[in-house]
Coordinates of C-alpha atoms and ligand atoms in Angstrom, one line a residue:
X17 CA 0.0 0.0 0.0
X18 CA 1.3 3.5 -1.0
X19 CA 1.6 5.5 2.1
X20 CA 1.6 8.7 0.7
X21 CA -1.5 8.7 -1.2
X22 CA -4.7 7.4 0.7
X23 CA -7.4 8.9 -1.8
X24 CA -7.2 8.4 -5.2
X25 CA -9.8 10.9 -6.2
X26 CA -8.1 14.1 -4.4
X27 CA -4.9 12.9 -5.6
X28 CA -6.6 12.6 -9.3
X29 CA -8.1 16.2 -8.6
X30 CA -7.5 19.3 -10.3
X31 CA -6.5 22.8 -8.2
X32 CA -8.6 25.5 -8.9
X33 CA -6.8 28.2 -10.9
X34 CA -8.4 31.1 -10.8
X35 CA -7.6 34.8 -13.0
X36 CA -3.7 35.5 -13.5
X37 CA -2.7 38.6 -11.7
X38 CA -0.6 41.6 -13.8
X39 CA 2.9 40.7 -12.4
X40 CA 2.3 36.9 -13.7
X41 CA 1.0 38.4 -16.9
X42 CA 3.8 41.4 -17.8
X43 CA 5.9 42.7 -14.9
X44 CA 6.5 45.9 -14.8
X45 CA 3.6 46.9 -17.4
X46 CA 0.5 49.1 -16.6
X47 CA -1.8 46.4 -17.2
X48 CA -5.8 47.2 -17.4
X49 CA -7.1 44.5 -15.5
X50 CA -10.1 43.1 -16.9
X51 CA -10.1 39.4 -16.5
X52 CA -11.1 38.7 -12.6
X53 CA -14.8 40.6 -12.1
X54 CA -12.9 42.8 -9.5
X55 CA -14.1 46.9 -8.8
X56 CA -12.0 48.8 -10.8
X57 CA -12.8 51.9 -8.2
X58 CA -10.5 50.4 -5.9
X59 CA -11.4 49.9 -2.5
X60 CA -14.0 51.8 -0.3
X61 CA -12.4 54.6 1.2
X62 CA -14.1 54.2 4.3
X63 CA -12.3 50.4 4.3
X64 CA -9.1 51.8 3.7
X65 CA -9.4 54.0 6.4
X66 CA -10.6 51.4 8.6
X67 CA -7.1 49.4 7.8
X68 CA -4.9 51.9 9.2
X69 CA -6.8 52.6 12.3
X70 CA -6.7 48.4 12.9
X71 CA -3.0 48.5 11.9
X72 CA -1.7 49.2 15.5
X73 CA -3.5 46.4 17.2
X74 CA -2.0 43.8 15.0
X75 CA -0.6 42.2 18.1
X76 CA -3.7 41.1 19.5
X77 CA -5.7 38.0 17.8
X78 CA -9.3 39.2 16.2
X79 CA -13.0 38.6 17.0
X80 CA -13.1 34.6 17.5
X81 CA -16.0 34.4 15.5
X82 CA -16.3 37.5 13.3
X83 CA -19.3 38.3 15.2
X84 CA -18.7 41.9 14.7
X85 CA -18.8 41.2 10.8
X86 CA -21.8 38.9 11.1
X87 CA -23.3 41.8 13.2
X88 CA -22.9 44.4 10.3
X89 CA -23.9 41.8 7.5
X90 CA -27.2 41.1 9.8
X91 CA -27.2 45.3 10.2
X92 CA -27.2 45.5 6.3
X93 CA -30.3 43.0 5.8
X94 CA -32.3 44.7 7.8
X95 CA -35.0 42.8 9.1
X96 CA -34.3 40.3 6.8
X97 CA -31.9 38.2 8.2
X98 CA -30.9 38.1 12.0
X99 CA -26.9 37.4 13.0
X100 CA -28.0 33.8 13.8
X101 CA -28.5 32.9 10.2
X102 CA -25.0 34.5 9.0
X103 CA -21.6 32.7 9.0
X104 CA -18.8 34.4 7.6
X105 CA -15.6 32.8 6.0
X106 CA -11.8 33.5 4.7
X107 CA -13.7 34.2 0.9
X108 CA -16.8 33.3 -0.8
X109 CA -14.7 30.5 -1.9
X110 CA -14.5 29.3 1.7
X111 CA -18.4 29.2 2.1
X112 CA -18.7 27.1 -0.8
X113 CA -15.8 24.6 0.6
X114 CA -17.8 24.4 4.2
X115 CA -20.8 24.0 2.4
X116 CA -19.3 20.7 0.3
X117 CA -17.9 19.8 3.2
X118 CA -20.9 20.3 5.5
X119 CA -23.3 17.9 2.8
X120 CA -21.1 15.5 0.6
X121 CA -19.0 12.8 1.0
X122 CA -17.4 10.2 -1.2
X123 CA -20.8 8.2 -2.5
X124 CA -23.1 11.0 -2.5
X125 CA -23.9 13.6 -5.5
X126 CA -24.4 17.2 -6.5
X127 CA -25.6 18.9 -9.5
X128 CA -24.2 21.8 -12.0
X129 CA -25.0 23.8 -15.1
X130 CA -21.9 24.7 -16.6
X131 CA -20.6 26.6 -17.5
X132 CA -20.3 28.0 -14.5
X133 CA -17.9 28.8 -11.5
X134 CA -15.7 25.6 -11.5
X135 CA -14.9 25.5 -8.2
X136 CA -18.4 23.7 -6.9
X137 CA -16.9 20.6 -9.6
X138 CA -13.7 20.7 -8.2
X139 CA -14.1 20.9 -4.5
X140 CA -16.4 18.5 -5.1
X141 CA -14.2 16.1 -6.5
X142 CA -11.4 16.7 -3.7
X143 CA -14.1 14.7 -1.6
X144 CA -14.3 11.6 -4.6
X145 CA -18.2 13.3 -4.7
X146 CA -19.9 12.6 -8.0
X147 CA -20.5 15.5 -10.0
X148 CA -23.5 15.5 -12.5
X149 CA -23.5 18.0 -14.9
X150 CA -26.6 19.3 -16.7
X151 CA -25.5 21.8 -19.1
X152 CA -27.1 25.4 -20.0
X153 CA -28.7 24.7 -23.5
X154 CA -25.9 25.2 -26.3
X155 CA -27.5 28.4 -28.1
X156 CA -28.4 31.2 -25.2
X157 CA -27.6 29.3 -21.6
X158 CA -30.6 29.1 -20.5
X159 CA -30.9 26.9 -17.5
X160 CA -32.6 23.1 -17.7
X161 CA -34.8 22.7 -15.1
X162 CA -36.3 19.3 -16.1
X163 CA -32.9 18.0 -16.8
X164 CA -32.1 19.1 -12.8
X165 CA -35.0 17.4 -11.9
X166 CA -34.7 14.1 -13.2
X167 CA -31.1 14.1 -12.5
X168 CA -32.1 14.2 -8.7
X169 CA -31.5 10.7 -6.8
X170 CA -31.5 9.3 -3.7
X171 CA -27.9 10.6 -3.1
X172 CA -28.1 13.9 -4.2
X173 CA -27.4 16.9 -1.4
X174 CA -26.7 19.9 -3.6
X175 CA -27.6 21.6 -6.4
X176 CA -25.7 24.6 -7.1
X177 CA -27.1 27.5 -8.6
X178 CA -25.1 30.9 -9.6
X179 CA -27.4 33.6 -9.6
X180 CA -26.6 35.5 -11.9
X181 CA -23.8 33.3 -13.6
X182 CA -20.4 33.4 -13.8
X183 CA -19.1 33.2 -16.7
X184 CA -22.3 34.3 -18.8
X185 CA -23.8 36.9 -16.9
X186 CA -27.2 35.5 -17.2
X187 CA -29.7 35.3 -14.3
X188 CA -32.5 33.2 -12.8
X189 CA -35.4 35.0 -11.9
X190 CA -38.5 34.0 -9.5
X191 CA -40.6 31.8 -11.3
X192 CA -37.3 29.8 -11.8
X193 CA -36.0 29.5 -8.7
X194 CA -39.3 28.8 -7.4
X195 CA -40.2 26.1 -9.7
X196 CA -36.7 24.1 -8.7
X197 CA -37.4 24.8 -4.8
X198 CA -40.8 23.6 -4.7
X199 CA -40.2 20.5 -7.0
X200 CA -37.0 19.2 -5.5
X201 CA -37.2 16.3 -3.0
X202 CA -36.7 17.8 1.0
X203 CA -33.0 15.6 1.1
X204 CA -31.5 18.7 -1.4
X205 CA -29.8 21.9 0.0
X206 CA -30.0 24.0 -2.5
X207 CA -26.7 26.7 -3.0
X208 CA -27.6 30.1 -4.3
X209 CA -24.1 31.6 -5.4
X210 CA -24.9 35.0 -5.4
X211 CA -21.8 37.3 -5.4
X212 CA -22.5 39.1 -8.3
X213 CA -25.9 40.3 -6.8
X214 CA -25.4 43.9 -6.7
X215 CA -25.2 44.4 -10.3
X216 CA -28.5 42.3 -11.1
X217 CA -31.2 45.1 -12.0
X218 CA -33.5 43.0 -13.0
X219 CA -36.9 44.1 -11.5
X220 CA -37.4 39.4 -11.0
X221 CA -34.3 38.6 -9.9
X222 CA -34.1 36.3 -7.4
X223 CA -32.4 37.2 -4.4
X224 CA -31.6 33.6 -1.6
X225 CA -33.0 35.6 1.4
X226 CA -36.6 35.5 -0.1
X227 CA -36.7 31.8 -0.3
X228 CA -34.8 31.2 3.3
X229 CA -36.9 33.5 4.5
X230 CA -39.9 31.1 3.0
X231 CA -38.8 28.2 4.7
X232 CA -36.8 26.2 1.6
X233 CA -33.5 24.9 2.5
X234 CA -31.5 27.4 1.1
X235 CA -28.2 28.7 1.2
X236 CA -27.2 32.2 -0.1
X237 CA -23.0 32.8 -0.7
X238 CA -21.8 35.9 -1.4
X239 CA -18.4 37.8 -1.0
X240 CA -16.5 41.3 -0.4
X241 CA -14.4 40.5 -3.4
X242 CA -16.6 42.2 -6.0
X243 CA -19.1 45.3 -5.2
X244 CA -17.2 45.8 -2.3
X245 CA -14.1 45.8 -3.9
X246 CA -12.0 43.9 -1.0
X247 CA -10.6 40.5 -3.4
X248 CA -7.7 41.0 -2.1
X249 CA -8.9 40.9 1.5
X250 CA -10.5 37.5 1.3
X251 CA -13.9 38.0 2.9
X252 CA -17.2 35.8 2.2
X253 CA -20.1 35.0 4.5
X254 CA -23.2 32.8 3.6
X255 CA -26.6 32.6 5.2
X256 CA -29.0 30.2 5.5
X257 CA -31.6 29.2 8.6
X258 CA -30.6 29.1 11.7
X259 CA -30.3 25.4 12.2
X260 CA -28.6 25.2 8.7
X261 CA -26.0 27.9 9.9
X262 CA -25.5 26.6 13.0
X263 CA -24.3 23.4 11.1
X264 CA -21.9 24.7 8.8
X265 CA -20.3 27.2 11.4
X266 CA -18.6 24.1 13.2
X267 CA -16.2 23.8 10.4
X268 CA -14.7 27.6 11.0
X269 CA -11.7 27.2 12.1
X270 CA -9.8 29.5 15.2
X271 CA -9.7 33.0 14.5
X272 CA -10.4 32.9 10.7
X273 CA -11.2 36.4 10.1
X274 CA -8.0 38.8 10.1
X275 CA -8.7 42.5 12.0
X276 CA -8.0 44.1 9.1
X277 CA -10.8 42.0 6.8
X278 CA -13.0 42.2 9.9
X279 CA -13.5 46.3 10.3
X280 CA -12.6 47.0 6.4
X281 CA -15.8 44.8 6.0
X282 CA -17.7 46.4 8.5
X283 CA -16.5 49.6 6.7
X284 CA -17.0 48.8 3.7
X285 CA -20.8 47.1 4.0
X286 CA -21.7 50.8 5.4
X287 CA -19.9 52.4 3.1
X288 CA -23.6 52.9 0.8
X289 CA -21.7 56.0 -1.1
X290 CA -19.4 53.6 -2.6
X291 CA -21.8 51.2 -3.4
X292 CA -24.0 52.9 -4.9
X293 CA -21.3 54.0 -7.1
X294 CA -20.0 51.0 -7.9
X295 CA -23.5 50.3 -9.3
X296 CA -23.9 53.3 -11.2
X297 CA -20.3 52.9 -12.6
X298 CA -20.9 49.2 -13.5
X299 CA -24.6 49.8 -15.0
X300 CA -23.8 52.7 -17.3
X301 CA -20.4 51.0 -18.8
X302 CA -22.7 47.9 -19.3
X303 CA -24.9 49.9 -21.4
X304 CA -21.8 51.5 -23.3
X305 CA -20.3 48.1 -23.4
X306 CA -22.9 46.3 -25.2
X307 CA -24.0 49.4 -27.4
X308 CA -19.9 49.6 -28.5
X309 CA -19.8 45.5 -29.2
X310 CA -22.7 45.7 -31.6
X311 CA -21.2 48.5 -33.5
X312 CA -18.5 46.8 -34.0
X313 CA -20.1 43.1 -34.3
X314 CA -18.9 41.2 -31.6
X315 CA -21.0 38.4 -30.4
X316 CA -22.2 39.4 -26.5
X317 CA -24.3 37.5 -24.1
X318 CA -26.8 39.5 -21.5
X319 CA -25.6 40.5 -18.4
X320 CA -26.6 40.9 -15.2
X321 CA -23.4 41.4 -13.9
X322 CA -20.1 43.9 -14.0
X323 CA -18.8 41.5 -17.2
X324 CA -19.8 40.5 -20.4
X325 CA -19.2 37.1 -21.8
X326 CA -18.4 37.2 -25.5
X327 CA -17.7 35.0 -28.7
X328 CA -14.7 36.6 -31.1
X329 CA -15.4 35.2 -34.4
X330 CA -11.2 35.2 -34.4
X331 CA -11.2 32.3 -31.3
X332 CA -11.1 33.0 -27.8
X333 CA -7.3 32.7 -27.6
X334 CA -6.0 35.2 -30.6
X335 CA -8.5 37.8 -29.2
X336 CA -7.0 37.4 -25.1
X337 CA -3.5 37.7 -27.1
X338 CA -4.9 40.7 -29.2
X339 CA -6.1 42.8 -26.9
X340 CA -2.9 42.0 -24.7
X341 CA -1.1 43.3 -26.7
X342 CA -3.1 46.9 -26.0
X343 CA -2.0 45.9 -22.1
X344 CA -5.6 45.0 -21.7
X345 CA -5.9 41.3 -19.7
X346 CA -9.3 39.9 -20.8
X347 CA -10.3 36.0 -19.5
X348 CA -10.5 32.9 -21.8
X349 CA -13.3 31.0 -20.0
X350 CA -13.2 27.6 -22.3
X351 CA -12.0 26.1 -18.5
X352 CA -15.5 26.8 -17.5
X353 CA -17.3 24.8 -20.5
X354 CA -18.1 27.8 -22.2
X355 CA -15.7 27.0 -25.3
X356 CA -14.6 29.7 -27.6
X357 CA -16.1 32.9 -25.3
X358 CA -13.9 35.2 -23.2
X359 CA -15.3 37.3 -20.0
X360 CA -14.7 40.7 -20.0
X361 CA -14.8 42.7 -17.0
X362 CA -16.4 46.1 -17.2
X363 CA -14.1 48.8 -15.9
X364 CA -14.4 52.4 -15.4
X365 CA -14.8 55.0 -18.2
X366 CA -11.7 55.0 -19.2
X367 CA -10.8 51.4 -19.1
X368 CA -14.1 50.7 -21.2
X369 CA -13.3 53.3 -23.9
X370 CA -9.4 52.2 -24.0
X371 CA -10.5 48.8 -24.3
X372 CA -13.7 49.7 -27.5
X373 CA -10.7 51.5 -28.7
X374 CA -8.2 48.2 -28.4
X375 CA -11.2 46.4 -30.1
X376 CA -11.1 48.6 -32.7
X377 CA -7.9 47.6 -34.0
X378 CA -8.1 44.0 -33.5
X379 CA -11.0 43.4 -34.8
Ligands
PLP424 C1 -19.5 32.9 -9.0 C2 -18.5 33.1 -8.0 N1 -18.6 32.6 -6.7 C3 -17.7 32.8 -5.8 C4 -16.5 33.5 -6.0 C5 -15.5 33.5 -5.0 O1 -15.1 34.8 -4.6 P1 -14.0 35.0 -3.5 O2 -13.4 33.7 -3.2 O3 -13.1 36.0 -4.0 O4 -14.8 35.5 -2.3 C6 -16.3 34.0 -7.3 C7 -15.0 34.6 -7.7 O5 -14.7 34.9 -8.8 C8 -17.3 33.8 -8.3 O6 -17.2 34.3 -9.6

């Protein structure tokens, strides 16, 4: 017996690799960064500020629990959602590996629609969990709700939804959601991946705290990497009911939260000036975006989010090298089954018309 490797399937399992950053894509160059959904407005100034006040109690551990953070989070839903139901995490990425952790073992199942975020396959797989995939349909990745359905068995625990999805920007709206809740057997937790939220303006969109607040076992995920502009933080927090929270919260581990994620999120979640300029900035360079692409003919998908996916006649790969070349980093996204397309983040002004202006010579 090999000592060193006592599961086949994590050692069989792929990493997650998520966007390059600019040094491992041109050192030294003044990249526009367009290829990881991040807020091109940098951080909230009220975070920022919140960082250098934290810096000079660096020798003393943080909050145990992040109950500060849970605190604001439960502060920013109102009546909505009470600090009971809210668990926070090292990412949004976190919540989703509690989650997995929390409901599936080797022998029991989840269920996708890629493409989407990649990581609910791979984690997945780290724990030999079988994966069933029920694609978006081919033309306009719409989601298959039938094909969910039947592909619900006795050892199914998860379905994961991304609401609205990364990478095409689309978004599920109530009837949707509602049809899937109410049909699936009571054994299925159902994931609502819903970082990109703040940029959904879709009058239907389907927010998780409705249906947790309705009773379905539900789990909303979201993150301070995008709106809130803290990626490089690493702050996430889900929310579920109580009992469900209760559950996944004994996988935290000691201490989990740094100080300075803890109050630059609390900062930043009551920073609603930034926000709502995020919002604005993201919504009126959508509209730009997608006016600019059809002038110029480039295949786009709908977006509810702050990117667009797209399909270069040219390939995916030329047009990432293209616009590369105009120091603009775009993201090939064939790695999350959408074959051919490339995501592109929407940036501010500027960034937007440099990059229409990039396109303009490449295409
Ligand atoms: C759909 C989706 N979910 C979750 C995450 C995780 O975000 P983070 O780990 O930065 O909080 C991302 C990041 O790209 C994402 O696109």
């Amino acid at each position: 017996m090999n000592i060193e490797i006592y599961k086949p399937y994590l050692d069989n399992a792929k990493t997650y690799k998520g966007g390059k950053s600019k040094s491992e894509i041109k050192p030294g160059a003044d990249l526009i960064k367009l290829s990881s959904n991040e807020n091109l407005l940098g951080p909230s100034p009220l975070a920022i500020a919140a960082i250098r006040e934290s810096i000079d109690t660096l020798h003393e551990y943080p909050d145990g629990n992040a109950d500060r953070l849970c605190q604001a989070i439960s502060e920013y839903y109102g009546d909505r959602l009470s600090t009971n139901q809210i668990v926070c995490a090292n990412s949004g990425s976190e919540c989703l590996e509690m989650i997995i952790r929390a409901y599936l073992d080797e022998g029991l199942e989840c269920i996708v629609s890629t493409p989407t975020f990649m990581p609910y396959v791979i984690f997945s797989k780290k724990l030999g969990v079988t994966v069933r995939d029920i694609p978006l349909s081919a033309e306009s990745y719409d989601i298959d709700i039938d094909g969910i359905l039947s592909a619900v068995n006795s050892n199914t625990r998860l379905l994961f939804l991304n609401n609205p999805n990364n990478p095409t920007g689309a978004y599920l709206n109530d009837s949707d959601v509602k049809s899937l809740l109410d049909q699936l057997p009571d054994h299925v937790v159902v994931v609502i991946d819903e970082v990109y939220r703040h940029f959904a303006s879709a009058d239907d969109f389907s927010e998780a705290t409705k249906w947790v607040n309705a009773g379905y076992p539900v789990i909303g995920v979201n993150s301070l990497s995008k709106a809130y502009g803290l990626a490089g933080l690493r702050i996430g927090y889900l929310y579920a009911n109580e009992r469900i929270s209760a559950y996944i919260n004994k996988l935290s581990r000691p201490f989990f939260l740094n100080t300075l994620a803890i109050n630059a999120g609390i900062a930043a979640l009551q920073d609603t000036a930034y926000i709502s300029s995020t919002v604005d900035s993201v919504l009126s360079g959508r509209a730009y975006l997608f006016h600019e692409f059809g002038r110029l003919g480039l295949k786009c998908y709908p977006s509810q989010t702050n990117f667009i996916l797209v399909r270069p006649s040219m390939g995916a790969e030329a047009f990432v090298e293209g616009l590369l070349e105009h120091d603009i980093m775009v993201r090939s996204v064939a790695n999350f089954g959408a074959d051919g397309c490339v995501r592109i983040t929407i940036g501010k002004k500027e960034h937007n018309e440099a990059l229409v202006k990039a396109l303009e010579n490449i295409l």
